[in-house]
Short mmCIF file of C-alpha atoms in Angstrom, two decimals:
data_model
loop_
_atom_site.label_atom_id
_atom_site.label_comp_id
_atom_site.label_asym_id
_atom_site.label_seq_id
_atom_site.Cartn_x
_atom_site.Cartn_y
_atom_site.Cartn_z
CA MET W 1 35.84 139.15 33.31
CA ASN W 2 39.27 137.41 31.18
CA GLY W 3 42.85 136.82 33.52
CA GLN W 4 44.39 137.90 30.84
CA LEU W 5 42.67 141.28 29.83
CA LEU W 6 42.71 142.31 33.57
CA ILE W 7 46.66 141.71 33.53
CA SER W 8 47.02 143.59 30.39
CA ALA W 9 44.83 146.37 31.27
CA ILE W 10 46.40 146.33 34.97
CA VAL W 11 49.75 147.00 33.38
CA LEU W 12 48.65 149.64 30.58
CA GLY W 13 46.70 151.55 33.24
CA LEU W 14 50.23 151.85 35.15
CA SER W 15 51.94 152.87 31.69
CA MET W 16 49.53 155.02 31.75
CA SER W 17 49.39 156.48 35.77
CA GLY W 18 53.78 156.91 34.51
CA ILE W 19 52.49 158.96 31.51
CA TYR W 20 50.04 161.36 33.84
CA PHE W 21 52.79 161.01 36.69
CA LEU W 22 55.43 162.79 34.80
CA LEU W 23 53.26 165.41 33.33
CA THR W 24 51.40 166.42 36.79
CA VAL W 25 53.89 166.52 39.21
CA GLY W 26 55.78 169.63 36.93
CA LEU W 27 52.02 170.98 37.58
CA SER W 28 51.71 170.10 41.40
CA LEU W 29 55.01 171.82 41.52
CA CYS W 30 54.21 174.52 40.04
CA TYR W 31 51.06 175.80 42.54
CA GLY W 32 52.91 174.55 45.36
CA LEU W 33 56.60 176.84 44.82
CA MET W 34 54.99 179.87 42.51
CA ARG W 35 51.64 179.59 43.11
CA MET W 36 50.43 179.75 40.08
CA ILE W 37 48.59 176.91 36.93
CA SER W 38 51.00 176.69 34.50
CA LEU W 39 49.38 175.48 31.70
CA ASP W 40 52.40 176.20 28.87
CA GLN W 41 52.57 172.69 30.54
CA PHE W 42 50.29 171.03 28.19
CA PHE W 43 52.64 172.73 25.01
CA TYR W 44 56.45 171.16 26.55
CA TYR W 45 54.40 167.37 27.00
CA ALA W 46 53.73 168.03 22.94
CA LEU W 47 56.71 169.61 22.46
CA GLY W 48 58.65 166.63 23.56
CA ALA W 49 56.93 164.61 21.38
CA TYR W 50 57.44 166.14 18.19
CA MET W 51 61.05 166.66 18.96
CA VAL W 52 61.18 162.59 19.77
CA TYR W 53 59.97 162.05 16.37
CA THR W 54 61.84 164.76 14.66
CA VAL W 55 65.06 163.51 16.13
CA THR W 56 63.99 159.82 15.73
CA SER W 57 63.46 160.45 11.90
CA LEU W 58 67.13 162.30 11.28
CA THR W 59 69.14 159.81 13.57
CA GLY W 60 67.00 156.73 13.71
CA SER W 61 67.75 156.70 17.55
CA PHE W 62 64.99 156.75 20.28
CA TRP W 63 66.89 157.89 23.24
CA LEU W 64 69.19 161.21 20.81
CA GLY W 65 65.52 162.01 20.35
CA MET W 66 64.68 162.04 24.08
CA LEU W 67 68.07 163.36 25.02
CA GLY W 68 66.88 166.77 21.98
CA ALA W 69 63.18 166.70 23.26
CA MET W 70 63.98 167.62 26.99
CA LEU W 71 66.70 169.75 25.79
CA THR W 72 64.62 172.05 23.59
CA THR W 73 62.33 171.81 26.11
CA LEU W 74 65.03 173.11 28.47
CA VAL W 75 65.43 175.88 26.02
CA ALA W 76 62.11 177.11 25.45
CA ALA W 77 60.91 177.12 29.10
CA PHE W 78 64.02 179.20 29.86
CA VAL W 79 62.58 181.59 27.27
CA VAL W 80 58.85 181.58 28.12
CA GLU W 81 59.47 182.06 31.80
CA ARG W 82 62.30 184.59 31.03
CA LEU W 83 59.99 186.51 28.74
CA ILE W 84 56.52 186.13 30.45
CA VAL W 85 56.38 183.65 32.88
CA LYS W 86 58.69 185.35 35.52
CA ARG W 87 56.21 187.97 35.17
CA VAL W 88 53.26 186.27 36.62
CA TYR W 89 54.38 184.94 40.13
CA SER W 90 53.52 187.26 42.43
CA LYS W 91 50.55 187.99 41.33
CA PRO W 92 46.82 186.32 41.82
CA VAL W 93 46.64 182.48 39.97
CA MET W 94 44.31 183.76 36.95
CA PHE W 95 47.17 185.63 35.66
CA SER W 96 49.42 183.00 35.13
CA MET W 97 46.09 180.64 34.37
CA ILE W 98 45.33 182.78 31.48
CA LEU W 99 48.69 183.61 30.58
CA THR W 100 50.46 180.49 30.06
CA PHE W 101 46.99 179.21 28.50
CA GLY W 102 47.93 181.50 25.70
CA VAL W 103 51.41 180.34 26.09
CA ASN W 104 50.10 176.85 24.94
CA LEU W 105 47.83 178.20 22.51
CA LEU W 106 50.80 179.84 21.33
CA GLY W 107 52.85 177.04 21.04
CA VAL W 108 50.22 175.06 19.35
CA GLY W 109 50.01 177.02 16.59
CA LEU W 110 53.90 177.04 16.14
CA ILE W 111 53.51 173.49 15.85
CA LYS W 112 51.28 172.98 13.33
CA TYR W 113 53.62 175.76 11.22
CA VAL W 114 56.25 173.77 12.21
CA TRP W 115 54.91 170.31 11.97
CA GLY W 116 51.98 170.81 10.12
CA LEU W 117 48.43 169.03 10.78
CA SER W 118 49.24 165.23 10.03
CA PRO W 119 49.65 162.85 13.09
CA LYS W 120 53.55 161.25 13.34
CA PRO W 121 54.30 158.41 14.54
CA VAL W 122 57.18 156.92 16.84
CA ALA W 123 57.88 154.05 16.94
CA SER W 124 58.80 152.14 19.51
CA PRO W 125 62.13 152.17 21.40
CA ILE W 126 61.89 148.55 22.75
CA SER W 127 60.01 145.64 20.68
CA GLY W 128 59.51 142.45 22.58
CA ILE W 129 56.80 140.93 24.79
CA MET W 130 57.30 139.57 28.46
CA ASN W 131 55.56 137.04 29.49
CA ILE W 132 53.54 137.90 32.45
CA PHE W 133 51.22 135.11 34.41
CA GLY W 134 50.68 133.85 31.27
CA THR W 135 49.76 137.20 29.35
CA GLY W 136 51.72 138.88 26.57
CA VAL W 137 52.49 142.34 27.74
CA PRO W 138 55.02 144.83 25.57
CA ILE W 139 57.71 145.55 27.54
CA TYR W 140 58.24 148.73 26.02
CA ARG W 141 54.67 149.52 28.40
CA LEU W 142 57.46 147.77 31.65
CA PHE W 143 59.95 150.07 31.06
CA VAL W 144 57.29 153.11 31.24
CA ILE W 145 56.33 151.86 34.63
CA VAL W 146 59.94 151.45 36.08
CA LEU W 147 61.00 155.32 34.27
CA ALA W 148 57.71 156.45 36.26
CA VAL W 149 59.06 155.14 38.96
CA VAL W 150 62.88 156.19 38.65
CA VAL W 151 61.09 159.90 38.55
CA TYR W 152 59.41 159.74 41.56
CA LEU W 153 62.33 158.28 43.24
CA ALA W 154 64.53 160.78 41.70
CA VAL W 155 62.46 163.67 42.62
CA GLN W 156 61.61 162.70 46.39
CA TYR W 157 65.95 162.61 46.67
CA PHE W 158 66.05 166.01 45.62
CA LEU W 159 63.44 167.37 47.22
CA ASN W 160 64.10 165.73 50.90
CA LYS W 161 68.13 165.25 50.12
CA THR W 162 69.58 168.39 48.99
CA ILE W 163 69.95 171.83 49.83
CA LEU W 164 67.52 173.52 46.58
CA GLY W 165 64.62 170.81 47.40
CA THR W 166 64.38 171.67 51.04
CA ALA W 167 64.17 175.41 50.11
CA ILE W 168 61.51 174.53 47.72
CA ARG W 169 59.85 172.25 50.04
CA ALA W 170 59.87 175.02 52.57
CA GLY W 171 58.43 177.47 49.82
CA ILE W 172 55.91 175.26 49.40
CA ASP W 173 54.66 176.54 52.69
CA ASP W 174 56.11 180.09 53.00
CA ALA W 175 58.04 182.46 50.27
CA GLU W 176 58.25 185.18 51.78
CA LYS W 177 59.95 183.04 55.10
CA VAL W 178 62.49 181.54 52.76
CA GLU W 179 63.23 185.08 50.98
CA ALA W 180 63.89 186.36 54.83
CA LEU W 181 66.60 184.02 55.43
CA GLY W 182 68.57 185.41 52.42
CA ILE W 183 67.80 182.96 49.60
CA ASN W 184 66.59 184.21 46.31
CA ILE W 185 62.83 182.39 45.99
CA ASN W 186 62.62 183.70 42.05
CA ARG W 187 66.19 181.07 41.38
CA LEU W 188 63.77 178.31 43.27
CA PHE W 189 60.68 179.89 41.53
CA THR W 190 63.03 179.11 37.52
CA LEU W 191 64.09 176.41 38.80
CA THR W 192 61.46 174.53 39.36
CA PHE W 193 59.74 175.77 36.34
CA LEU W 194 61.96 174.73 34.34
CA LEU W 195 62.08 170.74 35.84
CA SER W 196 58.62 170.54 35.64
CA SER W 197 58.95 171.69 31.85
CA VAL W 198 61.56 169.40 31.25
CA LEU W 199 58.98 166.17 32.86
CA SER W 200 56.64 167.37 30.95
CA ALA W 201 58.60 166.81 28.07
CA LEU W 202 59.23 163.70 28.93
CA ALA W 203 55.77 162.59 29.48
CA GLY W 204 55.82 163.66 25.79
CA VAL W 205 58.50 161.55 25.07
CA ILE W 206 57.66 158.61 26.47
CA HIS W 207 53.71 159.20 25.62
CA ALA W 208 54.65 159.69 21.76
CA PRO W 209 54.71 155.76 20.69
CA PHE W 210 51.81 154.78 22.41
CA VAL W 211 49.77 157.31 20.26
CA MET W 212 50.09 159.59 16.87
CA VAL W 213 51.92 162.89 17.72
CA SER W 214 50.03 164.92 16.90
CA PRO W 215 49.46 169.43 17.71
CA GLU W 216 46.56 168.71 20.34
CA MET W 217 47.74 166.32 22.53
CA GLY W 218 48.42 168.72 24.56
CA MET W 219 44.75 169.46 24.88
CA SER W 220 43.36 166.10 24.94
CA ILE W 221 45.69 165.11 27.89
CA THR W 222 44.20 168.05 30.09
CA ALA W 223 41.14 167.32 32.16
CA PHE W 224 43.18 163.81 32.91
CA ALA W 225 45.94 165.62 33.98
CA PHE W 226 44.43 168.49 35.85
CA MET W 227 42.12 165.20 37.45
CA VAL W 228 45.48 163.74 38.94
CA VAL W 229 46.63 166.95 40.18
CA ILE W 230 43.76 167.52 41.53
CA ILE W 231 42.99 164.22 43.20
CA GLY W 232 46.10 163.84 44.67
CA GLY W 233 46.23 167.11 45.95
CA LEU W 234 48.09 170.45 44.90
CA GLY W 235 51.91 170.46 45.71
CA SER W 236 51.77 167.08 47.22
CA ILE W 237 54.18 164.83 45.00
CA LYS W 238 52.95 161.37 46.52
CA GLY W 239 49.81 162.48 45.82
CA THR W 240 50.58 163.43 42.27
CA MET W 241 52.12 159.63 42.03
CA VAL W 242 48.76 158.31 44.07
CA SER W 243 46.71 159.84 42.18
CA ALA W 244 48.31 159.18 39.29
CA LEU W 245 47.76 155.17 40.15
CA ILE W 246 43.82 155.88 40.97
CA VAL W 247 43.27 157.64 37.34
CA GLY W 248 45.87 154.80 35.44
CA GLN W 249 43.21 151.68 36.74
CA VAL W 250 40.30 153.77 36.75
CA VAL W 251 40.54 154.53 33.26
CA SER W 252 42.35 151.23 32.01
CA ILE W 253 39.84 149.30 34.14
CA GLY W 254 37.40 151.13 33.48
CA ALA W 255 37.53 150.73 29.74
CA LEU W 256 37.61 146.77 30.33
CA ILE W 257 33.99 147.14 31.89
CA TRP W 258 32.79 149.48 29.66
CA ALA W 259 34.80 151.70 27.38
CA PRO W 260 32.66 154.40 27.95
CA LEU W 261 33.51 154.25 31.50
CA ALA W 262 37.23 154.91 30.43
CA GLU W 263 36.12 158.81 30.20
CA MET W 264 33.37 158.80 33.06
CA ALA W 265 34.48 157.04 36.20
CA PRO W 266 38.08 159.17 36.94
CA PHE W 267 35.50 162.36 36.83
CA LEU W 268 33.33 160.02 39.23
CA VAL W 269 36.09 158.81 41.43
CA MET W 270 37.28 163.16 41.46
CA MET W 271 33.55 163.30 42.79
CA ILE W 272 33.32 160.81 45.21
CA ILE W 273 37.48 162.04 46.69
CA LEU W 274 36.86 165.97 46.89
CA LEU W 275 33.42 164.98 48.52
CA ILE W 276 35.16 163.19 51.08
CA LYS W 277 38.66 165.34 51.27
CA PRO W 278 37.91 168.78 49.52
CA THR W 279 42.07 168.85 49.45
CA GLY W 280 42.60 166.24 48.40
CA LEU W 281 44.23 162.59 48.84
CA TYR W 282 47.45 164.72 50.03
CA GLY W 283 46.42 168.16 50.10
CA SER W 284 47.31 169.57 52.82
CA LYS W 285 45.48 172.76 54.71
CA LEU W 286 49.16 174.41 55.00
CA MET W 287 48.46 175.45 51.33
CA ASN W 288 46.61 178.74 52.19
CA ARG W 289 48.76 181.76 50.42
CA MET Y 1 77.96 207.01 56.59
CA GLY Y 2 79.27 209.07 59.41
CA THR Y 3 77.29 208.32 62.28
CA ALA Y 4 76.96 205.41 65.03
CA ASN Y 5 74.03 204.79 63.56
CA ILE Y 6 73.82 200.82 61.58
CA VAL Y 7 69.95 201.54 61.28
CA GLU Y 8 69.48 205.19 59.38
CA VAL Y 9 65.14 205.79 58.54
CA LYS Y 10 64.48 208.86 56.98
CA ASN Y 11 61.16 210.10 56.14
CA LEU Y 12 59.51 206.55 55.58
CA ASN Y 13 56.45 206.21 54.41
CA SER Y 14 54.21 202.67 53.85
CA ALA Y 15 51.46 201.68 52.25
CA TYR Y 16 48.79 198.81 51.49
CA GLY Y 17 48.22 199.33 48.20
CA GLN Y 18 46.19 202.61 48.86
CA SER Y 19 46.17 202.42 52.27
CA LYS Y 20 48.52 204.52 53.87
CA VAL Y 21 50.12 203.25 57.61
CA ILE Y 22 52.99 204.74 57.69
CA PHE Y 23 53.86 208.62 57.81
CA ASP Y 24 56.98 210.22 57.67
CA VAL Y 25 58.53 207.68 60.40
CA SER Y 26 62.37 209.00 60.73
CA LEU Y 27 64.08 207.06 63.53
CA GLN Y 28 67.98 205.67 64.27
CA ILE Y 29 69.37 202.48 65.76
CA LYS Y 30 72.69 202.25 66.96
CA PRO Y 31 74.83 199.24 66.85
CA LYS Y 32 74.25 195.78 69.69
CA GLU Y 33 71.56 198.24 71.25
CA ARG Y 34 67.53 197.07 72.44
CA LEU Y 35 65.90 198.84 70.70
CA SER Y 36 61.98 198.83 71.26
CA ILE Y 37 59.00 199.97 69.12
CA VAL Y 38 55.46 199.91 71.78
CA GLY Y 39 51.82 201.05 70.50
CA ARG Y 40 48.55 200.06 69.72
CA ASN Y 41 47.53 197.09 67.43
CA GLY Y 42 47.20 198.50 64.18
CA ALA Y 43 49.75 201.57 64.13
CA GLY Y 44 51.30 200.61 62.13
CA LYS Y 45 54.97 198.17 63.76
CA THR Y 46 54.78 195.53 62.21
CA THR Y 47 54.52 197.58 58.19
CA LEU Y 48 56.82 199.49 59.84
CA LEU Y 49 59.54 196.32 60.07
CA LYS Y 50 58.50 194.82 57.04
CA SER Y 51 59.32 198.44 55.63
CA ILE Y 52 62.85 198.25 56.89
CA ALA Y 53 64.21 194.66 55.93
CA SER Y 54 62.22 195.46 52.27
CA LEU Y 55 60.16 192.96 52.46
CA LEU Y 56 57.59 195.80 52.47
CA ASN Y 57 58.47 198.50 49.62
CA PRO Y 58 58.03 201.95 51.17
CA THR Y 59 55.95 204.25 48.90
CA SER Y 60 58.89 207.20 49.92
CA GLY Y 61 61.79 207.50 52.30
CA SER Y 62 65.19 206.28 53.05
CA VAL Y 63 66.47 202.79 55.34
CA VAL Y 64 70.31 203.41 55.72
CA TYR Y 65 72.40 200.26 56.64
CA ASP Y 66 76.07 200.70 57.48
CA GLY Y 67 75.69 203.47 54.96
CA ILE Y 68 73.76 201.11 52.39
CA GLU Y 69 70.70 202.76 51.17
CA LEU Y 70 67.80 199.24 51.13
CA VAL Y 71 64.72 200.84 49.62
CA GLY Y 72 64.28 198.71 46.39
CA LYS Y 73 66.75 196.33 47.40
CA PRO Y 74 65.29 192.85 47.28
CA SER Y 75 64.50 191.35 51.01
CA TYR Y 76 67.12 188.10 50.05
CA ASP Y 77 69.85 190.86 49.99
CA VAL Y 78 68.64 193.13 52.66
CA ALA Y 79 68.76 189.28 54.95
CA ARG Y 80 71.90 188.44 53.67
CA MET Y 81 73.48 191.48 54.04
CA GLY Y 82 72.88 191.26 57.85
CA LEU Y 83 70.04 192.59 58.64
CA LYS Y 84 67.15 190.08 59.40
CA TYR Y 85 63.32 190.24 60.66
CA ILE Y 86 62.05 188.10 62.65
CA ASP Y 87 58.01 186.97 62.22
CA GLN Y 88 55.37 187.38 64.49
CA ASP Y 89 53.16 184.66 63.65
CA LYS Y 90 56.14 181.84 65.02
CA HIS Y 91 56.22 179.77 61.40
CA VAL Y 92 59.10 178.40 61.14
CA PHE Y 93 58.43 175.59 58.04
CA LEU Y 94 56.72 173.09 59.65
CA ASP Y 95 57.45 170.17 56.94
CA LEU Y 96 61.30 170.89 57.84
CA THR Y 97 63.79 169.28 60.87
CA VAL Y 98 64.94 171.97 63.05
CA ARG Y 99 68.19 170.51 60.96
CA GLU Y 100 67.22 171.71 57.26
CA ASN Y 101 65.59 174.83 59.32
CA LEU Y 102 69.28 175.48 60.34
CA GLU Y 103 70.26 174.38 56.93
CA LEU Y 104 68.09 176.58 54.41
CA SER Y 105 70.26 179.68 57.12
CA SER Y 106 73.86 178.28 56.45
CA TYR Y 107 72.89 178.25 52.89
CA ALA Y 108 71.84 181.65 53.07
CA THR Y 109 74.47 182.50 54.64
CA GLY Y 110 77.82 180.27 54.21
CA ASP Y 111 77.53 180.23 58.30
CA TYR Y 112 77.67 176.60 58.97
CA ASP Y 113 78.57 177.39 62.96
CA TRP Y 114 75.79 176.33 64.53
CA ASP Y 115 77.49 176.10 67.61
CA LYS Y 116 76.46 180.23 68.95
CA VAL Y 117 72.91 178.73 67.95
CA PHE Y 118 73.10 175.75 70.07
CA LYS Y 119 75.30 178.14 72.82
CA HIS Y 120 71.86 180.73 73.14
CA PHE Y 121 69.11 177.39 72.75
CA PRO Y 122 70.79 174.27 74.20
CA LYS Y 123 67.75 172.99 73.62
CA LEU Y 124 67.60 173.17 69.59
CA LYS Y 125 70.52 170.18 69.50
CA ILE Y 126 68.06 167.64 71.35
CA LEU Y 127 65.32 168.66 68.69
CA ILE Y 128 67.87 168.80 66.01
CA ASP Y 129 65.28 165.85 64.17
CA ARG Y 130 61.92 166.78 65.46
CA LYS Y 131 59.53 168.29 62.14
CA GLY Y 132 58.59 172.32 62.91
CA ALA Y 133 54.71 171.16 62.91
CA PHE Y 134 55.98 169.21 66.32
CA LEU Y 135 57.48 172.26 68.07
CA SER Y 136 55.93 174.46 71.11
CA GLY Y 137 55.69 177.95 70.65
CA GLY Y 138 58.05 178.48 72.78
CA GLU Y 139 60.44 176.06 70.60
CA ARG Y 140 59.44 177.94 67.32
CA GLN Y 141 60.90 181.23 68.25
CA MET Y 142 64.29 179.48 69.31
CA LEU Y 143 64.66 178.27 66.48
CA MET Y 144 63.13 181.44 64.54
CA ILE Y 145 66.96 183.63 66.15
CA GLY Y 146 68.50 180.51 66.16
CA ARG Y 147 68.38 180.87 62.11
CA ALA Y 148 67.98 184.66 61.95
CA ILE Y 149 71.55 184.74 64.20
CA LEU Y 150 73.15 182.52 61.39
CA GLY Y 151 75.84 184.68 59.43
CA ASP Y 152 76.35 186.97 62.12
CA PRO Y 153 73.74 189.48 61.43
CA LYS Y 154 74.05 193.30 62.97
CA VAL Y 155 70.42 194.34 63.19
CA LEU Y 156 67.84 191.59 64.36
CA LEU Y 157 63.72 193.34 63.95
CA ILE Y 158 61.82 191.29 65.88
CA ASP Y 159 58.20 191.38 65.98
CA GLU Y 160 56.52 190.82 69.29
CA PRO Y 161 58.87 188.29 69.95
CA THR Y 162 56.52 187.20 73.55
CA GLU Y 163 53.15 186.43 71.77
CA GLY Y 164 51.56 183.62 72.66
CA LEU Y 165 54.54 182.38 75.02
CA ALA Y 166 54.60 180.94 78.82
CA PRO Y 167 55.79 183.41 81.16
CA SER Y 168 59.18 180.65 81.83
CA ILE Y 169 59.88 180.95 77.99
CA VAL Y 170 59.45 185.03 78.43
CA ASP Y 171 62.30 185.25 81.22
CA ASP Y 172 64.55 183.08 79.25
CA LEU Y 173 63.76 185.54 75.77
CA VAL Y 174 65.16 188.65 78.20
CA THR Y 175 68.17 187.11 78.86
CA THR Y 176 68.85 185.87 75.76
CA PHE Y 177 68.09 189.05 74.09
CA HIS Y 178 70.93 189.95 76.42
CA GLU Y 179 73.15 187.99 75.15
CA LEU Y 180 72.37 188.29 71.38
CA SER Y 181 72.81 192.60 71.47
CA LYS Y 182 76.47 191.81 72.56
CA ASP Y 183 76.97 190.84 69.22
CA CYS Y 184 73.86 192.81 67.25
CA ALA Y 185 70.84 194.98 67.50
CA ILE Y 186 67.77 193.96 68.68
CA MET Y 187 64.96 195.84 67.48
CA THR Y 188 61.51 194.36 68.69
CA VAL Y 189 58.62 196.08 68.52
CA GLY Y 190 55.04 194.82 70.87
CA GLN Y 191 52.84 195.54 73.41
CA ASN Y 192 54.05 193.68 76.46
CA LEU Y 193 55.36 196.51 78.50
CA SER Y 194 56.36 194.25 81.13
CA PHE Y 195 59.24 192.28 78.76
CA VAL Y 196 59.67 196.08 76.54
CA SER Y 197 60.99 197.30 80.75
CA ARG Y 198 63.31 194.43 81.03
CA ILE Y 199 64.97 194.25 77.68
CA ALA Y 200 65.06 197.91 76.55
CA GLU Y 201 67.93 200.71 76.27
CA ARG Y 202 65.36 203.26 74.51
CA ILE Y 203 61.24 202.95 73.21
CA TYR Y 204 59.49 204.57 70.04
CA ALA Y 205 56.03 204.69 71.06
CA MET Y 206 53.87 204.62 67.95
CA LYS Y 207 50.89 205.83 66.98
CA GLU Y 208 48.23 206.09 63.87
CA GLY Y 209 51.37 205.50 62.08
CA LYS Y 210 53.31 208.06 63.92
CA LEU Y 211 56.56 208.21 66.31
CA VAL Y 212 54.80 210.07 68.78
CA ALA Y 213 57.77 209.90 71.53
CA GLU Y 214 61.06 208.57 72.42
CA ILE Y 215 62.23 207.20 75.82
CA THR Y 216 65.58 207.10 76.49
CA ASP Y 217 64.95 207.70 80.85
CA GLU Y 218 65.94 204.19 81.92
CA ALA Y 219 63.74 204.89 84.99
CA LYS Y 220 60.76 205.50 83.34
CA ILE Y 221 61.17 202.37 81.08
CA LYS Y 222 61.64 200.06 84.25
CA ASP Y 223 58.56 201.62 85.59
CA ASN Y 224 56.91 201.74 82.17
CA SER Y 225 55.79 205.55 82.35
CA TYR Y 226 55.36 205.07 78.44
CA SER Y 227 52.48 203.20 78.88
CA CYS Y 228 50.42 206.75 78.39
CA TYR Y 229 51.01 206.87 74.55
CA LEU Y 230 49.18 203.73 73.92
#
């Protein structure tokens, strides 16, 4: 195997891992705390990509677009949470799956109505190539990797070093007992949902320069996102990060070996891991609520 | 309120779905008293406690705490008002340290005076950085009560406090409950009659979702003569 191709594939895999992580950390948190499968996160991912396209087109600044995308998604997610999602927090997981799938479909329809069907290009905000062991690597890909690491550290800091994060960790363990202490668990649910949605939007924003932004982009990444969450273990942030790294590399290096492997290999890895550890790599036996 | 009772439960009925568990229960808790409810498994003791603490919505009836109707109020509001429920499963947050468990309770109540916790449970100070998962059953019970007394509650509802605990720990709990009751009422439920006879000033016997007897006579409490109701 060509060394330069391998380095290129590893960096590409790491940048994809970063995007998978940002998209799936919210899914994992939502399941961990609220026991809901929030399929509308894929709408926020696409909305983030479309908003960065629009704001960048209007202002010429990708960074303003990033900010605009996250703020727009925050408002959209808040409306969805208040009007729809909060009604299924205490219901069996099937309710949230069906309801948020409906929100996702509605969102995709809205995107088609507003932006049309034709894919939109978003230019990379960072041009230039960095030489790594003789291989030219786009700096933007390195930026995506660094951003994902920074977000991972920030989420870990929030969960482990702040009182709200501590309450969320306690709620992942047992929400009823958090309430019994005198903490309004519904506020934690709202906070977690909004945090998840903004991170999904950020995933869409940073993925936009890699792909053509299209209404179905959320749908096409769904399978990989769920693979990451399941391999990592539902509710585990560390597991999500490790799993995103595995899936990113398997997709990237798999494609280098034989193109169809990019689609097949992650499923194979998931099957093997689940056979050995059915709760996922970092899934806890505590998750029994 | 016009009465000396801190909690007044009237005609309380509770159910899980279609299955009715509590039938027209009325009881009173006086300030700073130690009260126990005894009954067999399935008598509805836990359901009654959860209904009083608003962790379960009663189908009908009334729970008045310190002059305020609790039915319909969210459980976190009830806890903040000073009526705390301690579960029987000795479940502390396993991934959280003792410090973090206490911090959560302080955050909820605004009470950061942990000295009162360490006064009753000095061992918790030593275990402050230990995760809940690595605490023994007795240590978990200490932490659960320690968390609950932050915020200076007026009533503690404690479900099966001695379940799974070593006899020496149970002895310590007896002393602790006597100390705690100088500041707040304690209502326990359980089947450990030896423990109940050592802490209770008054007992309700519960059978098939109904309160079938009230025992106030100290001699009857001490000699376990209420066991005939179980």
